[in-house]
PDB file of C-alpha atoms in Angstrom:
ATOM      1  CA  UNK A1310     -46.446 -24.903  -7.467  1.00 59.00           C
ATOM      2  CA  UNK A1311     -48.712 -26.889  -4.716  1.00 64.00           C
ATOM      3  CA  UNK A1312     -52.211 -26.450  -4.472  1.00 77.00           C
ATOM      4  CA  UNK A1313     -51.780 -23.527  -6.529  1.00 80.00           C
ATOM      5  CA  UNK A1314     -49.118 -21.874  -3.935  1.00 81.00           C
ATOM      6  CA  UNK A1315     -46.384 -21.112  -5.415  1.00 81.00           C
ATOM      7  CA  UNK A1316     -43.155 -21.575  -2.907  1.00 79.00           C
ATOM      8  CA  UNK A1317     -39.868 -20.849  -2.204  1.00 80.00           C
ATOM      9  CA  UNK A1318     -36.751 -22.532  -0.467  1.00 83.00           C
ATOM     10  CA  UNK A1319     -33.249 -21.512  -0.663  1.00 86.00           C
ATOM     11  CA  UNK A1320     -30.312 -23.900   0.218  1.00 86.00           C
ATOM     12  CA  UNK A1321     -27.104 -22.643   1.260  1.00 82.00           C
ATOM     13  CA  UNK A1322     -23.640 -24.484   1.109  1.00 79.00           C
ATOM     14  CA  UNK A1323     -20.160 -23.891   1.919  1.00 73.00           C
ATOM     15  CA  UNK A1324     -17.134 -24.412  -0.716  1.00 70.00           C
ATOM     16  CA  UNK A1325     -13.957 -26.089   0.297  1.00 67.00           C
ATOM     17  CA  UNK A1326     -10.711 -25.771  -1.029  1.00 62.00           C
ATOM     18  CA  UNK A1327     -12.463 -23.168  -3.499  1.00 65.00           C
ATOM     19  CA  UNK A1328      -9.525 -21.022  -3.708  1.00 64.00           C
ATOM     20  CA  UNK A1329      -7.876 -20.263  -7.345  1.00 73.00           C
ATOM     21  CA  UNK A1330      -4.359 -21.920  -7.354  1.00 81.00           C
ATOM     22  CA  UNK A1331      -2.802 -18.911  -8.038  1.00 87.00           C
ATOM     23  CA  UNK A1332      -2.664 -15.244  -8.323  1.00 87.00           C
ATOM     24  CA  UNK A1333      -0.453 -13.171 -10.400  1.00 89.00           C
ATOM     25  CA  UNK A1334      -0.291  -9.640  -8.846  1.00 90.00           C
ATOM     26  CA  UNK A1335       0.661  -6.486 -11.229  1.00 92.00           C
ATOM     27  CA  UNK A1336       2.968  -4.313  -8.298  1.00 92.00           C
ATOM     28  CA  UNK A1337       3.943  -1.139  -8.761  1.00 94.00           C
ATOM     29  CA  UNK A1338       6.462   0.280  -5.399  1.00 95.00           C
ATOM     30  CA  UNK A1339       6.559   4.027  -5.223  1.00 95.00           C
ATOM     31  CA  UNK A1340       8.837   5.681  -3.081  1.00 95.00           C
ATOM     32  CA  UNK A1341       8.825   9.291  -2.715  1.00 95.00           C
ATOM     33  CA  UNK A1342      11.524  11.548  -1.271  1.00 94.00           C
ATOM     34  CA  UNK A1343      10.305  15.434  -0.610  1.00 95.00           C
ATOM     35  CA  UNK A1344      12.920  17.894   0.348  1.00 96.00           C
ATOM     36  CA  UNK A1345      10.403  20.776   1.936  1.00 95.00           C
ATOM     37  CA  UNK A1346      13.649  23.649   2.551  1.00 95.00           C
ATOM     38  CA  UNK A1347      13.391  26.334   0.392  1.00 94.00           C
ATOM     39  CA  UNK A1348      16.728  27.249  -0.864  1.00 95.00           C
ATOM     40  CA  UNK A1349      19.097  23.964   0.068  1.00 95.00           C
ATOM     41  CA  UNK A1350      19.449  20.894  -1.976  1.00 96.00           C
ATOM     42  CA  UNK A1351      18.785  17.673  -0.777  1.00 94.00           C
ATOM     43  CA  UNK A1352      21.360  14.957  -0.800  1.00 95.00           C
ATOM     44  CA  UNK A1353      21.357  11.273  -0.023  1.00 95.00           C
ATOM     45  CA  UNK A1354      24.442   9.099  -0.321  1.00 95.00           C
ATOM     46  CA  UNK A1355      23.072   5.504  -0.332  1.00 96.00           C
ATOM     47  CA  UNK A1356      19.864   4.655  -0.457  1.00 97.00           C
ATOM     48  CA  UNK A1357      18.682   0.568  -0.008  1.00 97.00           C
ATOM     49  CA  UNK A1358      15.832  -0.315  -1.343  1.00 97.00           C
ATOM     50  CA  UNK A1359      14.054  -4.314  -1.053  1.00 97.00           C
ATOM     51  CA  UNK A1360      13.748  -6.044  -3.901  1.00 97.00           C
ATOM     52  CA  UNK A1361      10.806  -9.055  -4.079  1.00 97.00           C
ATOM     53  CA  UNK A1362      12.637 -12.211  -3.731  1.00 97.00           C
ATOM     54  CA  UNK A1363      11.380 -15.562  -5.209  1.00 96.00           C
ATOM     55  CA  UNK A1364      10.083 -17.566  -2.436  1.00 94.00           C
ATOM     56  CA  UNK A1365       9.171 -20.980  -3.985  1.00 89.00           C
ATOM     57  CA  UNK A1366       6.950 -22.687  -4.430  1.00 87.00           C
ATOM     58  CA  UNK A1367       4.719 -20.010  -2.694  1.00 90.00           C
ATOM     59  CA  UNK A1368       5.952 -16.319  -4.304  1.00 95.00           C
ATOM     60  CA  UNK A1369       7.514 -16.575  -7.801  1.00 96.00           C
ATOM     61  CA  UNK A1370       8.930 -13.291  -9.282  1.00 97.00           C
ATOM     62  CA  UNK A1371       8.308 -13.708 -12.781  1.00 97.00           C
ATOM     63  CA  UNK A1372       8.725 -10.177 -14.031  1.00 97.00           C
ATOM     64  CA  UNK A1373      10.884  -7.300 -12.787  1.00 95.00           C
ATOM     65  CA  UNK A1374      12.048  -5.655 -10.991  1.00 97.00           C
ATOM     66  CA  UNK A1375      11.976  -2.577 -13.206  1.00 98.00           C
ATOM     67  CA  UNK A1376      13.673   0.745 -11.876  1.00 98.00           C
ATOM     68  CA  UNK A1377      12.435   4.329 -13.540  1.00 97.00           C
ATOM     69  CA  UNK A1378      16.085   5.026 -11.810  1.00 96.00           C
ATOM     70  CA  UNK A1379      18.776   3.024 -12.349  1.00 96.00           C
ATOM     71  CA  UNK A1380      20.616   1.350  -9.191  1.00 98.00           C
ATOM     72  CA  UNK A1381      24.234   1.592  -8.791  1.00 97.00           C
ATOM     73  CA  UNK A1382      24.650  -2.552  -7.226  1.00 97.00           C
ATOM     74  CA  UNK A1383      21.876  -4.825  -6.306  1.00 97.00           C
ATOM     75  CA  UNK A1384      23.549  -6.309  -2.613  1.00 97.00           C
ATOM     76  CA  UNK A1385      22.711  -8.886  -0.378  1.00 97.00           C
ATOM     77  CA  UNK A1386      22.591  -8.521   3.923  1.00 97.00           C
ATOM     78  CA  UNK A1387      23.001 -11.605   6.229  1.00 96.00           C
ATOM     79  CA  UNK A1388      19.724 -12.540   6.080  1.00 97.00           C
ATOM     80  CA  UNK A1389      19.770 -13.284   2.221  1.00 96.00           C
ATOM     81  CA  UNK A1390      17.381 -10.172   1.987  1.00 97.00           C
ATOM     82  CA  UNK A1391      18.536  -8.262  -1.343  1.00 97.00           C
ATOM     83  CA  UNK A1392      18.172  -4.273  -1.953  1.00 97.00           C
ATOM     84  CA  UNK A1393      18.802  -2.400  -4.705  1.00 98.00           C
ATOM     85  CA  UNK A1394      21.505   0.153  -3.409  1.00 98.00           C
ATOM     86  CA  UNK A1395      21.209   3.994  -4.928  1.00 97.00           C
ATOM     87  CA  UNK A1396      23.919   6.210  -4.205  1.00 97.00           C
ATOM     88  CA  UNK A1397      24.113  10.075  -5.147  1.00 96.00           C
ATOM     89  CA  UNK A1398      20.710  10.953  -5.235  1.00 96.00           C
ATOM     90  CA  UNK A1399      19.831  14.724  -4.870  1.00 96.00           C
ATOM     91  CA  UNK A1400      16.567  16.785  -4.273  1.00 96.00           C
ATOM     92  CA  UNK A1401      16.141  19.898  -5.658  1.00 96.00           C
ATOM     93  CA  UNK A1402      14.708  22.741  -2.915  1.00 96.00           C
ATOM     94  CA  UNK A1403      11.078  22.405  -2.675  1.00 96.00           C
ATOM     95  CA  UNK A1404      11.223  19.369  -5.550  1.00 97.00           C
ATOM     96  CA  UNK A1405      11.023  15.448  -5.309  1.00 96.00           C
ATOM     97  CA  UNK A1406      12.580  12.044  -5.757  1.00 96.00           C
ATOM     98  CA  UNK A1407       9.877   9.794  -7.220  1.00 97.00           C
ATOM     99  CA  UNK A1408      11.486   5.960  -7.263  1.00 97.00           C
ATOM    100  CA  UNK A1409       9.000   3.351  -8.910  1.00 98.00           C
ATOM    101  CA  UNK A1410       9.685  -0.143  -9.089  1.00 98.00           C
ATOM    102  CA  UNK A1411       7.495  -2.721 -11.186  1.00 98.00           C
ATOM    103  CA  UNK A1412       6.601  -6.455 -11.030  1.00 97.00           C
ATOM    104  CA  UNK A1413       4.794  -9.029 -11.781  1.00 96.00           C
ATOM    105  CA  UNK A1414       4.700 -11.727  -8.823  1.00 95.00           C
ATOM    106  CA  UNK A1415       2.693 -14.814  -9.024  1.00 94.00           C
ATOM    107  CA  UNK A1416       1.271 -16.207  -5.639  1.00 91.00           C
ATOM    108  CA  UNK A1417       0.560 -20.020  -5.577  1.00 89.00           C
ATOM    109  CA  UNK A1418      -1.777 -21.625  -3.344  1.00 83.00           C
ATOM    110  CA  UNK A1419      -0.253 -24.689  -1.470  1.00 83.00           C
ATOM    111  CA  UNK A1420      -1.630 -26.317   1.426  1.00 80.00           C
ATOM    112  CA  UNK A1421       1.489 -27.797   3.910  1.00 77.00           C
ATOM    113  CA  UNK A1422       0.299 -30.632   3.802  1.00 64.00           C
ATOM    114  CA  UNK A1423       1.038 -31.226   0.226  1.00 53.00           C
ATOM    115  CA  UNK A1424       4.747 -31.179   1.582  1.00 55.00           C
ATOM    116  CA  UNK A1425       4.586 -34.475   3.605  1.00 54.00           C
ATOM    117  CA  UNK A1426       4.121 -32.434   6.921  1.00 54.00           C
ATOM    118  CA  UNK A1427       1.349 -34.162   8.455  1.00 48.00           C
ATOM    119  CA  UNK A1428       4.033 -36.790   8.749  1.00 50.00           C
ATOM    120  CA  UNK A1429       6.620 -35.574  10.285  1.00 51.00           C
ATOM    121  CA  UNK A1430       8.761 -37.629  13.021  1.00 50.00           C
ATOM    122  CA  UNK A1431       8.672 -36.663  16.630  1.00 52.00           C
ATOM    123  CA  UNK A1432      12.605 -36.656  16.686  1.00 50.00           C
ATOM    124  CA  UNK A1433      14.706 -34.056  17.086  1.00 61.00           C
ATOM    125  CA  UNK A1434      16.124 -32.118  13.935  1.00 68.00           C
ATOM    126  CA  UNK A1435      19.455 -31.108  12.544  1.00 78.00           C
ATOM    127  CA  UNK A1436      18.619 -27.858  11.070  1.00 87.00           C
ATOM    128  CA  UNK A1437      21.246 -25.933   8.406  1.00 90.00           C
ATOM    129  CA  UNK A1438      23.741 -23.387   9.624  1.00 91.00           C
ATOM    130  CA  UNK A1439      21.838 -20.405   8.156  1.00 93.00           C
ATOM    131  CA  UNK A1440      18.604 -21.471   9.906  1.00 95.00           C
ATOM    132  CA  UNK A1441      20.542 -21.512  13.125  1.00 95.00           C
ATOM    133  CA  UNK A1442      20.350 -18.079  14.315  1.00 96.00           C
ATOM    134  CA  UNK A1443      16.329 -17.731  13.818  1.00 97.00           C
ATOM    135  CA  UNK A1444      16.413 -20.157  16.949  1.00 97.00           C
ATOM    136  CA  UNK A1445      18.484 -17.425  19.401  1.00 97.00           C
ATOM    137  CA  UNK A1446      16.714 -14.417  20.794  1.00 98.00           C
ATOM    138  CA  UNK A1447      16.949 -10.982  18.521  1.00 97.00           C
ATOM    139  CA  UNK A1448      15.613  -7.591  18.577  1.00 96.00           C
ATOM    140  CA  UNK A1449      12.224  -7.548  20.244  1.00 97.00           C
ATOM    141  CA  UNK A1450      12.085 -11.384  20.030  1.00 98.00           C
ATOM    142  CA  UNK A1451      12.968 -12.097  23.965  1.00 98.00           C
ATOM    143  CA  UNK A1452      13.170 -15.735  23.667  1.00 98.00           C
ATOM    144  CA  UNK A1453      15.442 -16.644  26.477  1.00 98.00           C
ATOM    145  CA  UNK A1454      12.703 -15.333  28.392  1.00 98.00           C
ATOM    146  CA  UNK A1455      12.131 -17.695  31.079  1.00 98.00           C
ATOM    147  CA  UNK A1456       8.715 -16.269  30.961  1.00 98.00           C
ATOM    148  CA  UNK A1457       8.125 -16.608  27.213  1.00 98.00           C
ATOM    149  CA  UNK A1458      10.056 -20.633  28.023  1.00 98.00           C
ATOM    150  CA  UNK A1459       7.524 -21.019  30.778  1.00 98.00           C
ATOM    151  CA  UNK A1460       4.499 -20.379  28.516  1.00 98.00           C
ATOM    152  CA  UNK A1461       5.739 -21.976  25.340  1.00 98.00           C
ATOM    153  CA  UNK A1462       6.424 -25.296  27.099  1.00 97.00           C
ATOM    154  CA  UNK A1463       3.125 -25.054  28.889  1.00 97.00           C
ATOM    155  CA  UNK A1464       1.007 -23.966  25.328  1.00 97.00           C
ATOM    156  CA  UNK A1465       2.363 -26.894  23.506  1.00 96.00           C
ATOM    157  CA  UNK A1466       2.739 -29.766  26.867  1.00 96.00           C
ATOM    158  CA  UNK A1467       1.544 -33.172  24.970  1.00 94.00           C
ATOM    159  CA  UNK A1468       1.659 -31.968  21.797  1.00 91.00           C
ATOM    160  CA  UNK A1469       4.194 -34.340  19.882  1.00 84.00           C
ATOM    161  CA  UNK A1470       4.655 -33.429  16.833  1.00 84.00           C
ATOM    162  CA  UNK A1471       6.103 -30.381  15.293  1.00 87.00           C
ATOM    163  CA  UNK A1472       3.089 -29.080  13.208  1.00 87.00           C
ATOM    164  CA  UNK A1473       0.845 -29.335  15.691  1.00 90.00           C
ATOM    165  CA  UNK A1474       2.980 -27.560  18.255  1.00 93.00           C
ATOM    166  CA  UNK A1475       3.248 -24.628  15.753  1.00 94.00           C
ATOM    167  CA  UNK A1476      -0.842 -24.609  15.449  1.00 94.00           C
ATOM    168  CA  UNK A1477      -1.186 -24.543  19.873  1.00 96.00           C
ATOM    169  CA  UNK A1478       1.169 -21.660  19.594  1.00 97.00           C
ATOM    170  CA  UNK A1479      -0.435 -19.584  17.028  1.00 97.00           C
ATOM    171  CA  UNK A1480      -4.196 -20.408  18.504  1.00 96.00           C
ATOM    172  CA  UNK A1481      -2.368 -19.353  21.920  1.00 98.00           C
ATOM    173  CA  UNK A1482      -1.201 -15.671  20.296  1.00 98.00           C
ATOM    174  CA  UNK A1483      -4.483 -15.177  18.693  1.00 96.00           C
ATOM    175  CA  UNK A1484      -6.472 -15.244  21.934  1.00 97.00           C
ATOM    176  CA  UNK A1485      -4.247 -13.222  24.244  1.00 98.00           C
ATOM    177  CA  UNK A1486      -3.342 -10.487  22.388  1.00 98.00           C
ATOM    178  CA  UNK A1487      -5.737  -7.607  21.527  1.00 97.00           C
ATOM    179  CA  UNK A1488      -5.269  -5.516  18.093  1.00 96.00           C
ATOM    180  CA  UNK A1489      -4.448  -2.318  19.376  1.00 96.00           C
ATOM    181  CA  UNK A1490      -2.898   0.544  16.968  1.00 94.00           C
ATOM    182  CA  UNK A1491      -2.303   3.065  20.574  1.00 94.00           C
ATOM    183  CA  UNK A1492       0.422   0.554  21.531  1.00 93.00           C
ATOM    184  CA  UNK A1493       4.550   1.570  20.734  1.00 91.00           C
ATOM    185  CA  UNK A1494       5.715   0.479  17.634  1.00 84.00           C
ATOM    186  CA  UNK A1495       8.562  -1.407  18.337  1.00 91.00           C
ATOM    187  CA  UNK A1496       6.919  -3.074  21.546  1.00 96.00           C
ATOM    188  CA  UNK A1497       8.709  -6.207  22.091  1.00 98.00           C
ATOM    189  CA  UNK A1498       7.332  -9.674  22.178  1.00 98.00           C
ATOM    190  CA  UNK A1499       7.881  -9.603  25.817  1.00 98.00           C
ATOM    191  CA  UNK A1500       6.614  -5.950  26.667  1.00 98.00           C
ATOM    192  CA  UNK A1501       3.509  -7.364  24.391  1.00 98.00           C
ATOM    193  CA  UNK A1502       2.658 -10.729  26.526  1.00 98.00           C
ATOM    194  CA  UNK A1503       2.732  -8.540  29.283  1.00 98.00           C
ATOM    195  CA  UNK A1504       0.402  -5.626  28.193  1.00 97.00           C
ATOM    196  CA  UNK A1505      -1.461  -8.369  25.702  1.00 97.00           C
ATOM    197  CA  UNK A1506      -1.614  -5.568  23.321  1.00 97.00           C
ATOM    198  CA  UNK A1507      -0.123  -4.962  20.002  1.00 97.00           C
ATOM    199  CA  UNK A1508      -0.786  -4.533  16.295  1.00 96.00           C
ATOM    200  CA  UNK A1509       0.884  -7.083  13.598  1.00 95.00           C
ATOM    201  CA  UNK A1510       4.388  -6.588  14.638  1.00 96.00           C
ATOM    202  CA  UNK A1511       3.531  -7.823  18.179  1.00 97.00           C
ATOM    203  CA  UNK A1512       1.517 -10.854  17.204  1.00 98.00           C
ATOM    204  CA  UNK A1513       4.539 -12.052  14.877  1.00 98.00           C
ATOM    205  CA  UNK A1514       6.722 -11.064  17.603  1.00 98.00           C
ATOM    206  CA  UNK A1515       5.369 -13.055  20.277  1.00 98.00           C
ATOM    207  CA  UNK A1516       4.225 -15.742  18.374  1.00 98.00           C
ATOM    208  CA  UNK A1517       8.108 -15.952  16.790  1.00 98.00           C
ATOM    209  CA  UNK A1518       9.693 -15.507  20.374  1.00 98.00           C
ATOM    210  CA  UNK A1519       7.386 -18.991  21.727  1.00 98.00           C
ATOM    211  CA  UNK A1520       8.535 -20.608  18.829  1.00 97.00           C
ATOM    212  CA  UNK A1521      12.008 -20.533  19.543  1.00 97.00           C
ATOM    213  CA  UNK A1522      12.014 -20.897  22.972  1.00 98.00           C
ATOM    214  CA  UNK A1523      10.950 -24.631  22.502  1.00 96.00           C
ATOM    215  CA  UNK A1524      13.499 -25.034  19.686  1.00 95.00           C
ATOM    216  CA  UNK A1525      11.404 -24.179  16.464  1.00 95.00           C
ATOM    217  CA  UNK A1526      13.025 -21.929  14.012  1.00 96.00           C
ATOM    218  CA  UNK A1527      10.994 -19.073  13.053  1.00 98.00           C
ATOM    219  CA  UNK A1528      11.564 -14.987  11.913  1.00 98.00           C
ATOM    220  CA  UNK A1529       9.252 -12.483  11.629  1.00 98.00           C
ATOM    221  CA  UNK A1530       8.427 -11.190   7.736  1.00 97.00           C
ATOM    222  CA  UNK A1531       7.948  -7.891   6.724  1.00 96.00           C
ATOM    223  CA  UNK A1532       6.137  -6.245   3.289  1.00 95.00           C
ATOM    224  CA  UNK A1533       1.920  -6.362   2.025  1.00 90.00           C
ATOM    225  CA  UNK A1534      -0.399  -8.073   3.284  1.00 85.00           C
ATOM    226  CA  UNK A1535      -4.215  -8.194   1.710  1.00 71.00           C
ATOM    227  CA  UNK A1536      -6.540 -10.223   3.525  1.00 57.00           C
ATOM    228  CA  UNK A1537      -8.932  -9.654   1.787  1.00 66.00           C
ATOM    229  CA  UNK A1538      -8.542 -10.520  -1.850  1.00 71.00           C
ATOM    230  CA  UNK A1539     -10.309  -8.970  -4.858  1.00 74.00           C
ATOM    231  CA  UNK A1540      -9.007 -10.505  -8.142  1.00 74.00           C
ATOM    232  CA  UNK A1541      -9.212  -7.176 -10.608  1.00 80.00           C
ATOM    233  CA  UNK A1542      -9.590  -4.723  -7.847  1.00 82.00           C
ATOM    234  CA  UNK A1543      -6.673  -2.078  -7.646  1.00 85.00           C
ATOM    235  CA  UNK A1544      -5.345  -2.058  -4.535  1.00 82.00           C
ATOM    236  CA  UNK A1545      -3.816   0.810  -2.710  1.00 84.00           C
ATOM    237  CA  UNK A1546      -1.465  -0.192   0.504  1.00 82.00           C
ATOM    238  CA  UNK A1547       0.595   2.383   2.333  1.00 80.00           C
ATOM    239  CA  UNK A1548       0.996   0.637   5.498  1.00 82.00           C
ATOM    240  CA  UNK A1549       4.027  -2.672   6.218  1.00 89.00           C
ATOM    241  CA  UNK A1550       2.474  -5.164   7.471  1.00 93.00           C
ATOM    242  CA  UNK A1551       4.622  -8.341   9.747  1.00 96.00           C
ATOM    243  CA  UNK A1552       3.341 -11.720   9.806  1.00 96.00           C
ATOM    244  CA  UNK A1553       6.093 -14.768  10.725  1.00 97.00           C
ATOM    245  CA  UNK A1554       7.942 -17.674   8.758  1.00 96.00           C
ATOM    246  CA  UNK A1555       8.434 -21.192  10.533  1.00 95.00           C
ATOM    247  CA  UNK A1556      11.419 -23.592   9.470  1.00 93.00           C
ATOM    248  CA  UNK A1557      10.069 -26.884   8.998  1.00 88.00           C
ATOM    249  CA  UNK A1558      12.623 -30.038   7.448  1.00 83.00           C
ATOM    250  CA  UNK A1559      12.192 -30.949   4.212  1.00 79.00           C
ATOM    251  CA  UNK A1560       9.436 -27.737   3.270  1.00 82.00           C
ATOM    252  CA  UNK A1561      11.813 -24.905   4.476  1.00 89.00           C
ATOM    253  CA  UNK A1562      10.674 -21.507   5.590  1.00 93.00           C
ATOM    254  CA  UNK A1563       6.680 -21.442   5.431  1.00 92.00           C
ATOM    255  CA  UNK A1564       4.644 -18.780   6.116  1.00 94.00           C
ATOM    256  CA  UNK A1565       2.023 -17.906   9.178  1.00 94.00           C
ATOM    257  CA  UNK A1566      -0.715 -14.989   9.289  1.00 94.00           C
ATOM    258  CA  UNK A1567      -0.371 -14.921  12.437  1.00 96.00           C
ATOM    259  CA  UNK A1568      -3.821 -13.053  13.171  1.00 93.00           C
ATOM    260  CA  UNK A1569      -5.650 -15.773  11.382  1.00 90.00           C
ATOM    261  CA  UNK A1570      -5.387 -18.900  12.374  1.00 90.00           C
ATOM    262  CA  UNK A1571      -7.950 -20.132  10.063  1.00 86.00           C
ATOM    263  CA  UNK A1572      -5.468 -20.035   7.484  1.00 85.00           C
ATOM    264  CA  UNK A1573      -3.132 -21.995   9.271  1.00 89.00           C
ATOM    265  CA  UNK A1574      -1.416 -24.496   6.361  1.00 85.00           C
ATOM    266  CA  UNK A1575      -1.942 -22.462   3.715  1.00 85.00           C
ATOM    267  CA  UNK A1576      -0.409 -19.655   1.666  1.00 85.00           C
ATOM    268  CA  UNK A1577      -1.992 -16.223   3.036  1.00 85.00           C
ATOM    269  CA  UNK A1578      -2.827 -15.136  -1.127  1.00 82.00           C
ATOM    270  CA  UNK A1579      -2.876 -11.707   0.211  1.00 83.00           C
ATOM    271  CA  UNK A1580       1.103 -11.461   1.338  1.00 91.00           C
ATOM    272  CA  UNK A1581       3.799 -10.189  -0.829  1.00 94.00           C
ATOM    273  CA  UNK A1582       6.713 -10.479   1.380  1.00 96.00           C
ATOM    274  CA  UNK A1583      10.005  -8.424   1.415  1.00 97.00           C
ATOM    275  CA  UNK A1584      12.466  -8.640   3.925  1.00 98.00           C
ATOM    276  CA  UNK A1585      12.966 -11.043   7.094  1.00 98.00           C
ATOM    277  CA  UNK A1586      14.811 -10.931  10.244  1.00 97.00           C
ATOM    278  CA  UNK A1587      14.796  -8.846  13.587  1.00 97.00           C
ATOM    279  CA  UNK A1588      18.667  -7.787  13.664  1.00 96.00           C
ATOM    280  CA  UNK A1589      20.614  -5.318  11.535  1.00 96.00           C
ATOM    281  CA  UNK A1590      23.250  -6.213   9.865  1.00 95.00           C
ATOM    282  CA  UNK A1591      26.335  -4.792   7.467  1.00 94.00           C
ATOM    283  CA  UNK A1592      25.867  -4.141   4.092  1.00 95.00           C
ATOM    284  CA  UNK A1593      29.242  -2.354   2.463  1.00 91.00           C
ATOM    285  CA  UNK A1594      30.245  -1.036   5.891  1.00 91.00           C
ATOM    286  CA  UNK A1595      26.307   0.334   6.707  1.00 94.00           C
ATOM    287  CA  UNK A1596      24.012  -1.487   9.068  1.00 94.00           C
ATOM    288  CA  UNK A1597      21.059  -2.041   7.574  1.00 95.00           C
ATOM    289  CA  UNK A1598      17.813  -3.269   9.256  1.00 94.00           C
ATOM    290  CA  UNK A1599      15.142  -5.928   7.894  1.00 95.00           C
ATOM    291  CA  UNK A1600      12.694  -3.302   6.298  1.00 92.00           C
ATOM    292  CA  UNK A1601      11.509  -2.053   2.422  1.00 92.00           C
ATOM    293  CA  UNK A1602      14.311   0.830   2.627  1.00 92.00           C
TER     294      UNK A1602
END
């Protein structure tokens, strides 16, 4: 009170680094198989299903997974993405296959730069034999392009280091795409620069393609992605979503939302991933492509 006024005032601040080091998600997968005839049975031979992988220090598995059916194997593709592999499974006419799968899966939050890489040489690196093939072009990741070289080299001209080259690139794919759900689904990260359209797949796409066309490993990463976080709110998610994964020395594979940049070096706490990789591969004599089943 002043002069017998009685006032007011309201200050408003912003918190940093306010994020909760971790989050431990309860997951439950359903996957539900109708047969709609009306007198046949329904039969599927194999059946692959992802499994959650540990992805330390980031994604921890620390419970499950737990099957209400039984799989026959648990098997492994080329891109060390594992699937639980059902075979024999039959549908009744008119009936359904309900498959559940639980876990528990603890997100972390780490900023990058806890690993050392604001101080990363400007040399050249010897990456490992498996990271190798994340630097040659793949399905819908056209990065031989000489168009896709042109603009990669040009995005990231003076930048030095290898961080910061990843950051020009993934402020460049923000601002010349459009989210756009009319586009094709399986656009290609060329067919996308061009149209500078797309939805999720596209932005990882692109954003992957640029990144190995100057010589940085990177792969595009498939499974849930929350943005927005509610800790005790039950969330309901029917829809993939694709974000990317850059190979950096001595951090490994690290991921990038790639339609927010503001979270550039650190963990999106929304994304559960699954699967990563562009190209099928064999799995006991079937070619199976990066994807939840």
């Amino acid at each position: 009170r002043y002069a017998n006024i009685e006032e007011k005032s309201e200050t408003f601040f912003i918190l940093a680094n306010g994020l909760t080091r971790a989050l431990h998600y309860k997951l439950v997968e359903t996957l539900e198989v109708r047969n709609i005839d009306f007198s046949e049975e329904c039969r599927i031979d194999r059946l692959y299903l992802a499994v959650i992988p540990s992805l330390e220090p980031y994604q921890v598995v620390v419970n499950g997974p737990r099957f209400n059916v039984k799989p026959v194997d648990v098997v492994m593709d080329e891109h060390g993405n594992t699937y639980a592999l059902f075979e024999g499974l039959t549908v009744r006419p008119r009936d359904r296959l309900m498959i559940t799968v639980s876990y528990e899966v603890e997100l972390r939050a780490l900023k990058f730069t806890e690993c050392g890489i604001a101080q990363l040489p400007k040399y050249k690196y010897e990456y490992p034999s498996e990271v190798m093939r994340y630097l040659m072009p793949s399905h819908g990741v056209e990065s031989d392009s000489p168009e896709i070289i042109s603009v990669a080299n040009s995005v990231t001209r003076g930048v030095e280091d290898l961080w910061g080259k990843i950051h020009a690139i993934l402020k460049f794919v923000d601002s010349w795409l459009t989210y756009d759900e009319s586009v094709p689904r399986d656009l290609s990260a060329l067919e996308a620069y061009h149209l500078r359209r797309g939805v999720c797949e596209q932005y990882a796409r692109l954003f992957v393609a640029m990144c190995r066309a100057i010589g940085i490993p990177a792969r595009v990463v498939r499974g849930f992605g929350l943005l927005d976080v509610e800790p005790g709110v039950v969330h309901e998610s029917s829809i993939l979503h694709a974000w990317a994964q850059v190979y950096v020395p001595d951090c490994g594979w690290l991921p990038i939302e790639v339609q927010s940049p503001r979270l550039f070096g650190v963990t999106p706490m929304g994304h559960i991933a699954f699967v990563w990789g562009e190209d099928a591969t064999k799995v006991n004599n079937d070619e199976v492509s990066p994807t939840l089943y």
